[in-house]
Coordinates of C-alpha atoms in Angstrom, one line a residue:
M1 CA 24.9 44.0 26.4
T2 CA 25.2 41.1 28.8
G3 CA 21.5 40.3 28.5
I4 CA 21.7 40.3 24.7
R5 CA 24.6 37.9 24.8
L6 CA 22.8 35.6 27.2
T7 CA 19.7 35.6 24.9
L8 CA 21.8 34.8 21.8
A9 CA 23.5 31.9 23.7
A10 CA 20.2 30.5 24.7
L11 CA 18.9 30.7 21.1
V12 CA 22.0 28.9 19.8
A13 CA 21.7 26.2 22.4
G14 CA 18.1 25.7 21.6
A15 CA 18.8 25.3 17.9
L16 CA 21.6 22.8 18.6
T17 CA 19.2 20.9 20.8
V18 CA 16.6 20.8 18.0
T19 CA 19.0 19.7 15.3
A20 CA 20.8 17.1 17.5
A21 CA 17.6 15.3 18.4
P22 CA 17.0 13.7 15.0
A23 CA 20.7 12.7 14.8
S24 CA 20.4 10.9 18.1
A25 CA 17.2 9.2 16.9
A26 CA 18.9 8.1 13.7
Q27 CA 21.6 6.4 15.8
A28 CA 19.1 4.5 17.9
G29 CA 19.2 0.7 17.4
I30 CA 18.5 -2.6 19.1
T31 CA 20.4 -4.4 21.8
D32 CA 20.9 -8.1 21.1
E33 CA 21.7 -10.5 24.0
V34 CA 22.5 -13.9 22.5
T35 CA 23.0 -17.1 24.6
M36 CA 24.1 -20.2 22.7
T37 CA 24.5 -23.8 23.9
L38 CA 26.2 -26.5 21.9
G39 CA 24.8 -29.9 22.6
K40 CA 26.5 -33.3 22.5
D41 CA 24.6 -34.1 19.3
G42 CA 26.1 -31.1 17.6
T43 CA 22.9 -29.0 17.6
L44 CA 23.4 -25.3 18.6
H45 CA 20.5 -24.0 20.6
V46 CA 20.2 -20.2 20.4
V47 CA 18.2 -17.8 22.6
E48 CA 18.2 -14.1 21.7
K49 CA 16.7 -11.3 23.8
I50 CA 16.1 -8.1 21.7
T51 CA 15.3 -4.7 23.1
G52 CA 15.0 -1.2 21.6
A53 CA 13.4 -2.4 18.4
S54 CA 11.2 0.1 16.5
G55 CA 8.7 -1.0 13.9
G56 CA 8.8 -4.4 12.2
L57 CA 11.9 -6.3 13.2
K58 CA 13.3 -8.8 10.7
R59 CA 16.4 -10.8 10.3
T60 CA 17.8 -12.6 7.3
F61 CA 19.9 -15.6 8.3
I62 CA 23.0 -16.7 6.5
T63 CA 22.3 -20.3 5.8
R64 CA 24.7 -21.0 2.9
T65 CA 28.3 -20.0 2.4
R66 CA 30.9 -20.9 -0.2
Y67 CA 33.1 -23.8 0.9
D68 CA 35.2 -24.5 -2.2
D69 CA 34.9 -24.3 -6.0
T70 CA 32.1 -26.9 -6.2
T71 CA 30.6 -27.0 -2.7
D72 CA 28.6 -24.8 -0.4
R73 CA 28.4 -25.2 3.4
V74 CA 24.8 -25.2 4.6
Y75 CA 23.3 -24.3 8.0
E76 CA 19.9 -25.6 8.9
I77 CA 17.6 -23.5 11.1
A78 CA 14.7 -25.3 12.9
N79 CA 12.4 -25.2 15.9
V80 CA 11.9 -21.4 15.7
K81 CA 10.0 -19.8 18.6
G82 CA 9.1 -16.1 19.1
G83 CA 8.9 -15.4 15.4
T84 CA 8.0 -16.7 11.9
L85 CA 10.7 -18.1 9.6
D86 CA 9.9 -17.7 5.9
G87 CA 12.8 -19.1 3.9
D88 CA 15.8 -17.4 5.4
V89 CA 13.8 -14.4 6.8
L90 CA 12.8 -14.3 10.4
T91 CA 10.0 -11.9 11.4
V92 CA 10.2 -11.3 15.2
A93 CA 7.0 -11.3 17.1
G94 CA 8.2 -10.4 20.6
Q95 CA 11.4 -9.7 22.5
T96 CA 12.8 -13.3 22.7
V97 CA 13.6 -15.6 19.8
E98 CA 14.7 -19.2 20.0
Y99 CA 15.9 -21.6 17.3
D100 CA 18.3 -24.5 16.6
V101 CA 21.1 -24.6 14.2
K102 CA 22.6 -27.7 12.6
G103 CA 25.8 -27.9 10.6
A104 CA 27.7 -25.2 12.6
V105 CA 30.4 -27.7 13.8
T106 CA 33.3 -29.1 11.8
S107 CA 36.6 -30.8 12.7
S108 CA 39.8 -29.0 11.7
G109 CA 43.4 -29.6 12.8
G110 CA 42.5 -31.8 15.7
V111 CA 40.0 -29.3 17.0
E112 CA 36.2 -29.3 16.8
E113 CA 35.3 -25.8 15.7
L114 CA 31.9 -24.1 16.2
R115 CA 31.3 -21.3 13.7
W116 CA 28.1 -19.3 13.7
F117 CA 26.9 -15.9 12.6
A118 CA 25.5 -15.0 16.1
V119 CA 24.3 -11.6 15.0
N120 CA 23.6 -10.9 11.4
G121 CA 21.1 -9.7 8.8
W122 CA 19.0 -7.4 11.1
N123 CA 17.0 -4.7 9.3
Q124 CA 17.9 -2.3 12.1
P125 CA 21.2 -1.2 13.5
V126 CA 22.6 -3.1 16.5
T127 CA 24.0 -0.7 19.1
K128 CA 25.2 -3.5 21.3
A129 CA 25.5 -7.3 20.9
T130 CA 26.6 -9.7 23.5
V131 CA 27.1 -13.4 22.9
R132 CA 27.6 -16.2 25.5
I133 CA 28.5 -19.7 24.4
D134 CA 28.4 -22.8 26.6
G135 CA 29.8 -26.0 25.1
P136 CA 30.4 -29.7 25.8
G137 CA 34.1 -29.2 26.6
Q138 CA 36.8 -26.8 27.5
V139 CA 37.5 -24.0 25.1
Q140 CA 40.7 -24.5 23.1
N141 CA 40.6 -21.3 21.1
L142 CA 38.2 -18.5 20.2
S143 CA 38.0 -15.7 17.8
C144 CA 35.4 -13.3 16.4
F145 CA 34.8 -11.0 13.3
A146 CA 32.6 -8.0 12.9
G147 CA 31.3 -6.1 10.0
E148 CA 30.6 -7.5 6.5
L149 CA 30.5 -11.3 6.2
T150 CA 34.0 -11.5 4.7
S151 CA 35.5 -9.0 7.3
A152 CA 38.7 -10.0 9.1
V153 CA 38.3 -7.2 11.7
G154 CA 37.9 -8.6 15.2
C155 CA 35.0 -7.8 17.4
T156 CA 35.0 -5.4 20.4
S157 CA 36.0 -8.1 22.9
A158 CA 36.3 -11.9 23.3
S159 CA 37.0 -13.8 26.5
M160 CA 36.4 -17.0 28.4
D161 CA 35.6 -17.7 32.0
H162 CA 38.1 -19.1 34.5
S163 CA 37.0 -22.7 33.9
A164 CA 37.3 -22.3 30.1
T165 CA 33.9 -23.8 29.5
R166 CA 32.2 -20.5 28.5
A167 CA 33.1 -18.0 25.9
D168 CA 31.9 -14.4 25.8
F169 CA 31.9 -11.9 22.9
E170 CA 30.8 -8.3 22.6
Q171 CA 30.4 -5.9 19.7
E172 CA 29.0 -2.4 19.4
N173 CA 27.5 -0.5 16.5
L174 CA 26.7 -3.0 13.8
A175 CA 25.0 -1.4 10.8
P176 CA 21.9 -3.1 9.3
G177 CA 22.9 -6.3 7.5
Q178 CA 26.3 -6.6 9.1
A179 CA 27.4 -9.7 11.1
L180 CA 29.1 -10.8 14.3
T181 CA 30.7 -14.1 13.5
V182 CA 32.0 -16.2 16.5
V183 CA 34.4 -19.1 16.3
V184 CA 35.1 -21.4 19.3
G185 CA 37.3 -24.5 19.3
Y186 CA 36.6 -27.5 21.5
P187 CA 38.5 -30.8 21.9
E188 CA 37.9 -33.1 18.9
G189 CA 35.0 -35.5 19.7
S190 CA 33.3 -33.2 22.1
S191 CA 30.1 -33.5 20.1
D192 CA 28.8 -35.5 17.2
G193 CA 28.2 -32.4 15.1
E194 CA 29.2 -32.5 11.4
P195 CA 29.2 -29.8 8.7
I196 CA 26.5 -30.0 6.0
F197 CA 27.7 -29.7 2.5
D198 CA 25.8 -29.2 -0.8
K199 CA 27.2 -29.5 -4.2
R200 CA 26.9 -26.3 -6.2
F201 CA 25.4 -26.8 -9.7
S202 CA 27.8 -26.3 -12.6
L203 CA 27.8 -27.9 -16.1
A204 CA 31.4 -29.0 -15.6
A205 CA 30.5 -30.8 -12.3
A206 CA 27.2 -32.1 -13.6
F207 CA 28.8 -33.8 -16.6
T208 CA 32.0 -35.0 -14.8
L209 CA 33.9 -37.5 -16.9
D210 CA 36.0 -39.8 -14.8
A211 CA 36.7 -43.5 -14.4
V212 CA 33.3 -44.1 -12.8
T213 CA 31.1 -42.0 -15.0
G214 CA 33.0 -42.9 -18.1
G215 CA 32.8 -46.6 -17.4
A216 CA 29.1 -46.3 -16.6
L217 CA 28.5 -44.3 -19.8
A218 CA 30.3 -46.9 -21.9
G219 CA 28.5 -49.8 -20.3
L220 CA 25.1 -48.1 -20.6
L221 CA 25.7 -47.2 -24.3
V222 CA 26.8 -50.8 -25.1
L223 CA 23.6 -52.1 -23.3
L224 CA 21.2 -49.6 -24.9
L225 CA 22.7 -49.5 -28.4
G226 CA 23.1 -53.3 -28.3
G227 CA 19.4 -53.5 -27.5
V228 CA 18.6 -51.4 -30.5
A229 CA 20.8 -53.6 -32.7
L230 CA 19.2 -56.7 -31.3
L231 CA 15.8 -55.3 -31.9
Y232 CA 16.6 -54.7 -35.5
W233 CA 18.2 -58.1 -35.8
T234 CA 15.2 -59.9 -34.5
R235 CA 12.4 -57.6 -35.8
G236 CA 13.7 -55.4 -38.6
R237 CA 15.5 -57.7 -40.9
D238 CA 13.8 -59.2 -44.0
A239 CA 13.1 -62.9 -43.9
R240 CA 15.7 -65.0 -45.7
V241 CA 14.9 -66.4 -49.1
A242 CA 15.8 -69.8 -50.3
G243 CA 18.5 -69.8 -53.1
H244 CA 16.2 -71.0 -55.9
E245 CA 13.6 -68.4 -55.1
S246 CA 16.1 -65.6 -55.6
D247 CA 16.5 -66.5 -59.3
G248 CA 15.0 -64.3 -62.0
V249 CA 11.6 -65.0 -63.4
P250 CA 11.4 -64.4 -67.2
P251 CA 9.1 -61.4 -67.8
V252 CA 8.2 -62.4 -71.4
Q253 CA 6.1 -65.5 -71.8
N254 CA 4.5 -66.4 -75.1
G255 CA 5.5 -63.0 -76.5
H256 CA 3.5 -61.2 -73.8
F257 CA 4.6 -59.3 -70.8
S258 CA 4.3 -61.1 -67.5
P259 CA 5.8 -59.1 -64.5
P260 CA 7.6 -61.2 -61.8
D261 CA 5.1 -62.4 -59.3
G262 CA 2.5 -60.2 -61.0
V263 CA 3.9 -57.2 -59.2
R264 CA 2.5 -53.8 -60.5
P265 CA 4.8 -50.8 -60.8
G266 CA 3.3 -49.0 -57.7
Q267 CA 3.7 -52.2 -55.7
I268 CA 7.3 -52.5 -56.8
G269 CA 8.1 -49.0 -55.5
T270 CA 6.6 -49.7 -52.1
L271 CA 8.2 -53.1 -52.0
V272 CA 11.7 -51.9 -52.8
D273 CA 12.0 -48.8 -50.5
E274 CA 9.1 -49.6 -48.1
Q275 CA 7.6 -46.1 -48.9
A276 CA 4.5 -45.1 -50.8
D277 CA 5.9 -42.1 -52.5
V278 CA 5.6 -39.8 -55.5
V279 CA 7.3 -42.1 -58.0
D280 CA 4.9 -45.0 -57.2
V281 CA 1.9 -42.8 -58.1
T282 CA 3.5 -41.4 -61.2
A283 CA 4.4 -44.9 -62.4
T284 CA 0.9 -46.1 -61.7
I285 CA -0.6 -43.4 -63.8
V286 CA 1.6 -44.4 -66.7
D287 CA 0.7 -48.1 -66.1
L288 CA -3.0 -47.3 -66.2
A289 CA -2.5 -45.6 -69.5
V290 CA -0.4 -48.5 -70.9
R291 CA -3.1 -51.0 -69.8
G292 CA -5.9 -49.1 -71.5
Y293 CA -7.6 -47.4 -68.6
L294 CA -6.8 -43.9 -69.6
R295 CA -5.0 -42.1 -72.5
I296 CA -2.4 -39.3 -72.2
D297 CA -2.8 -36.5 -74.7
E298 CA 0.0 -34.1 -75.0
Q299 CA -1.3 -30.6 -75.7
P300 CA 0.2 -28.2 -78.3
R301 CA 2.1 -25.3 -76.9
E302 CA 3.9 -22.2 -78.0
T303 CA 7.5 -21.4 -77.3
Y304 CA 6.9 -19.9 -73.8
D305 CA 3.9 -22.0 -72.8
A306 CA 4.3 -24.6 -70.0
P307 CA 3.8 -28.1 -71.2
D308 CA 0.5 -29.7 -70.4
W309 CA -1.3 -33.0 -70.9
V310 CA -4.9 -34.1 -70.7
L311 CA -5.7 -37.4 -69.0
V312 CA -8.6 -39.0 -70.9
K313 CA -10.8 -41.7 -69.4
M314 CA -11.3 -44.7 -71.6
P315 CA -15.0 -45.6 -71.6
S316 CA -14.7 -49.3 -72.1
A317 CA -12.0 -49.9 -69.5
P318 CA -12.9 -52.6 -66.9
V319 CA -12.3 -50.4 -63.8
N320 CA -13.7 -53.1 -61.5
A321 CA -10.6 -55.2 -62.2
L322 CA -8.3 -52.6 -60.8
L323 CA -6.6 -53.2 -57.5
P324 CA -7.9 -51.1 -54.6
Y325 CA -5.0 -48.6 -54.7
E326 CA -5.3 -48.3 -58.5
R327 CA -9.0 -47.7 -58.2
A328 CA -8.4 -45.1 -55.5
L329 CA -5.9 -43.3 -57.8
Y330 CA -8.2 -43.6 -60.9
D331 CA -11.1 -42.0 -58.9
A332 CA -8.8 -39.3 -57.6
V333 CA -7.6 -38.3 -61.1
F334 CA -11.0 -38.1 -62.7
D335 CA -13.4 -37.5 -59.8
G336 CA -16.5 -37.8 -62.0
R337 CA -14.8 -36.2 -65.1
D338 CA -14.1 -37.8 -68.4
A339 CA -11.0 -35.8 -69.0
V340 CA -8.8 -33.6 -66.9
P341 CA -5.7 -31.4 -67.8
L342 CA -2.6 -32.3 -65.7
S343 CA -2.2 -28.6 -64.9
Q344 CA -5.7 -28.7 -63.2
L345 CA -5.1 -31.9 -61.3
S346 CA -5.8 -30.3 -57.9
G347 CA -8.6 -29.8 -55.5
S348 CA -10.2 -33.1 -54.7
F349 CA -7.1 -34.9 -56.1
A350 CA -5.0 -33.8 -53.1
A351 CA -7.7 -35.0 -50.7
H352 CA -7.9 -38.5 -52.4
L353 CA -4.2 -39.0 -52.5
G354 CA -4.2 -39.9 -48.8
K355 CA -6.5 -42.8 -49.6
V356 CA -4.1 -43.9 -52.4
R357 CA -1.2 -44.0 -50.0
D358 CA -3.2 -46.0 -47.4
A359 CA -4.4 -48.4 -50.1
L360 CA -0.8 -49.0 -51.2
Y361 CA 0.4 -49.8 -47.7
T362 CA -2.6 -52.0 -47.2
D363 CA -2.0 -53.7 -50.5
V364 CA 1.6 -54.8 -49.7
V365 CA 0.3 -56.4 -46.5
R366 CA -2.6 -58.1 -48.3
Q367 CA 0.0 -59.5 -50.8
G368 CA 1.8 -61.1 -47.9
W369 CA 5.0 -59.1 -48.4
F370 CA 4.9 -57.5 -45.0
A371 CA 3.4 -58.7 -41.8
R372 CA 2.4 -55.1 -40.8
R373 CA 2.0 -51.9 -42.7
P374 CA 5.5 -50.3 -43.2
D375 CA 4.3 -46.8 -42.3
T376 CA 2.7 -48.0 -39.1
E377 CA 5.9 -50.0 -38.2
R378 CA 8.1 -47.0 -38.8
T379 CA 5.8 -44.6 -36.9
R380 CA 5.7 -47.0 -33.9
W381 CA 9.4 -47.4 -33.5
T382 CA 10.2 -43.8 -34.3
T383 CA 7.6 -42.7 -31.7
I384 CA 9.2 -45.0 -29.1
G385 CA 12.6 -43.5 -30.0
V386 CA 11.3 -39.9 -29.6
V387 CA 9.7 -40.8 -26.2
L388 CA 13.0 -42.3 -25.2
I389 CA 14.8 -39.1 -26.2
G390 CA 12.4 -37.1 -24.0
A391 CA 12.9 -39.5 -21.1
G392 CA 16.7 -39.2 -21.6
L393 CA 16.5 -35.4 -21.6
L394 CA 14.5 -35.5 -18.3
A395 CA 16.9 -38.0 -16.8
T396 CA 19.9 -35.8 -18.0
V397 CA 18.4 -32.7 -16.3
A398 CA 17.6 -34.6 -13.1
L399 CA 21.0 -36.4 -12.9
A400 CA 22.9 -33.2 -13.8
W401 CA 21.0 -31.2 -11.2
F402 CA 21.2 -33.6 -8.3
T403 CA 24.4 -35.6 -9.1
T404 CA 27.5 -35.6 -11.3
Y405 CA 26.1 -38.4 -13.5
G406 CA 24.5 -36.2 -16.2
L407 CA 26.4 -38.1 -18.9
L408 CA 24.3 -41.2 -18.2
G409 CA 21.2 -39.4 -19.2
L410 CA 22.9 -38.6 -22.5
A411 CA 23.3 -42.3 -23.2
V412 CA 19.6 -42.7 -23.1
V413 CA 19.2 -39.7 -25.4
I414 CA 21.7 -41.3 -27.9
A415 CA 19.8 -44.7 -27.7
G416 CA 16.5 -42.9 -28.3
G417 CA 18.0 -41.1 -31.3
A418 CA 19.3 -44.4 -32.7
L419 CA 15.9 -46.0 -32.3
A420 CA 14.1 -43.0 -33.8
V421 CA 16.4 -43.1 -36.9
G422 CA 16.5 -46.9 -36.9
G423 CA 12.7 -47.0 -36.8
Q424 CA 12.8 -46.0 -40.5
Y425 CA 14.4 -49.4 -41.2
M426 CA 12.2 -51.5 -39.0
P427 CA 9.6 -52.6 -41.6
A428 CA 10.6 -56.2 -42.4
K429 CA 9.6 -58.2 -45.4
T430 CA 8.2 -61.7 -45.1
A431 CA 9.8 -64.6 -46.9
K432 CA 7.3 -64.0 -49.7
G433 CA 8.1 -60.3 -49.8
S434 CA 11.8 -61.0 -49.9
A435 CA 11.3 -63.5 -52.8
A436 CA 9.2 -60.9 -54.7
L437 CA 12.0 -58.3 -54.1
A438 CA 14.6 -60.7 -55.4
H439 CA 12.6 -61.4 -58.5
T440 CA 12.0 -57.7 -59.0
L441 CA 15.7 -56.8 -58.7
A442 CA 16.5 -59.6 -61.2
F443 CA 13.8 -58.1 -63.5
R444 CA 15.5 -54.7 -63.1
Q445 CA 18.8 -56.1 -64.2
Y446 CA 17.2 -57.8 -67.1
L447 CA 15.4 -54.6 -68.1
F448 CA 18.6 -52.6 -68.4
S449 CA 20.9 -55.4 -69.7
G450 CA 19.9 -54.7 -73.3
E451 CA 19.4 -58.5 -73.9
L452 CA 15.7 -58.6 -74.5
G453 CA 15.7 -61.6 -76.7
E454 CA 13.6 -62.3 -79.7
V455 CA 10.4 -60.3 -79.5
P456 CA 7.9 -60.7 -82.3
E457 CA 7.4 -57.5 -84.1
Q458 CA 3.6 -57.5 -83.5
H459 CA 4.2 -57.6 -79.8
R460 CA 6.9 -55.0 -79.5
V461 CA 4.6 -51.9 -79.0
E462 CA 2.6 -53.6 -76.2
L463 CA 5.6 -55.2 -74.6
F464 CA 7.9 -52.2 -74.6
S465 CA 5.1 -50.0 -73.4
R466 CA 4.4 -52.4 -70.6
Y467 CA 8.1 -52.1 -69.5
L468 CA 7.9 -48.3 -69.4
P469 CA 6.0 -47.9 -66.0
Y470 CA 8.6 -50.2 -64.4
A471 CA 11.4 -48.1 -65.9
V472 CA 9.8 -45.1 -64.2
I473 CA 10.2 -46.9 -60.9
F474 CA 13.7 -47.9 -61.7
D475 CA 14.7 -44.4 -62.9
G476 CA 15.1 -45.5 -66.5
V477 CA 12.5 -43.3 -68.2
E478 CA 15.0 -41.9 -70.7
H479 CA 16.3 -45.3 -71.8
W480 CA 13.0 -47.0 -72.2
S481 CA 11.3 -44.0 -73.8
R482 CA 13.9 -44.3 -76.6
V483 CA 13.3 -48.0 -76.9
V484 CA 9.5 -47.4 -77.3
A485 CA 10.2 -44.6 -79.8
S486 CA 12.2 -47.0 -81.9
V487 CA 9.3 -49.3 -82.5
T488 CA 8.0 -49.4 -86.1
G489 CA 4.9 -51.1 -87.0
N490 CA 5.3 -51.0 -90.8
G491 CA 8.8 -49.8 -91.3
H492 CA 7.9 -46.1 -90.8
Q493 CA 8.0 -43.9 -87.7
A494 CA 4.6 -44.0 -86.0
D495 CA 2.8 -40.8 -85.1
N496 CA 1.3 -42.0 -81.8
L497 CA 1.0 -44.9 -79.4
Y498 CA -2.3 -46.4 -78.5
W499 CA -2.0 -44.9 -75.0
Y500 CA -0.1 -41.7 -75.8
H501 CA -1.1 -39.1 -78.4
G502 CA 1.0 -36.1 -79.3
P503 CA -0.1 -32.8 -80.9
A504 CA 0.0 -32.1 -84.7
E505 CA 3.4 -32.6 -86.3
W506 CA 4.5 -34.8 -83.4
D507 CA 5.9 -38.3 -83.8
L508 CA 7.6 -40.9 -81.7
S509 CA 11.0 -39.4 -82.3
K510 CA 10.0 -36.8 -79.7
F511 CA 8.5 -39.3 -77.3
A512 CA 11.5 -39.7 -75.1
G513 CA 11.6 -36.0 -74.3
S514 CA 7.9 -35.8 -73.9
M515 CA 7.8 -38.7 -71.5
R516 CA 10.6 -37.4 -69.4
T517 CA 8.9 -34.0 -69.0
F518 CA 5.5 -35.7 -68.3
T519 CA 6.9 -37.8 -65.5
T520 CA 8.7 -34.9 -64.0
T521 CA 5.6 -32.6 -64.2
T522 CA 3.3 -35.3 -62.8
S523 CA 5.7 -36.0 -59.9
G524 CA 5.8 -32.2 -59.1
A525 CA 2.0 -32.0 -59.1
I526 CA 1.8 -34.9 -56.7
S527 CA 4.5 -33.5 -54.5
A528 CA 2.7 -30.2 -54.3
T529 CA -0.2 -32.0 -52.5
R530 CA 2.2 -32.8 -49.6
Q531 CA 0.5 -36.2 -49.3
F532 CA 3.6 -38.0 -50.6
R533 CA 7.3 -37.8 -50.2
S534 CA 9.1 -36.1 -53.1
L535 CA 11.9 -37.9 -54.9

């Protein structure tokens, strides 16, 4: 029996030995012997001797901690020996590591305080850590904390030598990632060390509004927006016109229509709003019909049919006398055809409209009304404004990221936006263009005043028809269509005009409605090409 008992005891002891071996291995860790010397320049030189490491040994330094709501405290690691530092991660190559730390010293309450995470961030447990610190003066106070970084638990031991020039700390059993933080106070002025602070990015801090940033923002806005205003004042305003040149020019001479300064309807539209747009092309088509280059034939339709017109080329028309933009439009409409329905005005028509627009802009420069093409002038200043917006956004990001003056970049963005929008108003008329505009506006007032004077009956059809394209430009189609419809050649209502033919059982009493629908439909067809701005 005694032998059996001894045998069982031996088996149990053997089992305990087998199971205990892994547990002991699991508790194995490194021993870290740290020696630190604080120099007069405030640089902390650290030497660590590590023993007992197994496998790849790495340490992640703590180089940034929160100081207050807007600031971090930064520790700079340099001059690493015995390992490779990649960012904050140190890969140990041997058993001894050296490095320097800057930013570990700060003054507080009349004491110069050294604070450093002597042991921290190891990827293996630390069974025992010892820290010895030699400083430039006598130790005034010391403390230590072990565990997590925010731990308030003291280390195993902390002491100083009899001369109070050296501090010693000891800590056992730190888990991977845990820290031993040491704090030693020296007389103020013992070293030249200073803490390193870095502003933490936040939108509130980046766009701080105070007396300095607010004043700088206001000053920059006044400077930039004042520059935009000065630019418009010197480059974007129309030239002044002498008083006598702003008077109206009679549009009826010897019973015939004579437009002010010889301005055609399409030219008027571009002159007035500095845009070659839909209404200018529509008015030019009507004007070409009135002047005998084409005829507009309204097509018969049933109740639910869409209205349609056929534009008919007049064979005897002197097309070589047309202005370049008129000829470009004439060719775009017919494109080798003698007649074309308005509903089929597509295909090559859209491709040619770009030439019409360019010819209109070129024409107003050739007439001497603008020094430069209005579209080019708008594009140039708008592009500069957009570029300025982009530069302002980049400046805002940079200033917000690195400083608290992000608002100053917004001033550049605002100025760029003002220039991009103001670029639409930069085309400036010459003195000749301003005079032509003044005469045109006087003609518009005359056109809608109702005081047309004595017009011989034989000239009324031609005269009132010649007014109609200008009424299209001035948004008075309804009014002038009714005026044209009231014309009687022999005391009876006419069935057609020389330039506009209606279907059977149609007469001029229906002309106002027909013309309104025609101009609307034509403008829609042109707008669909996306070559011109819609009304």
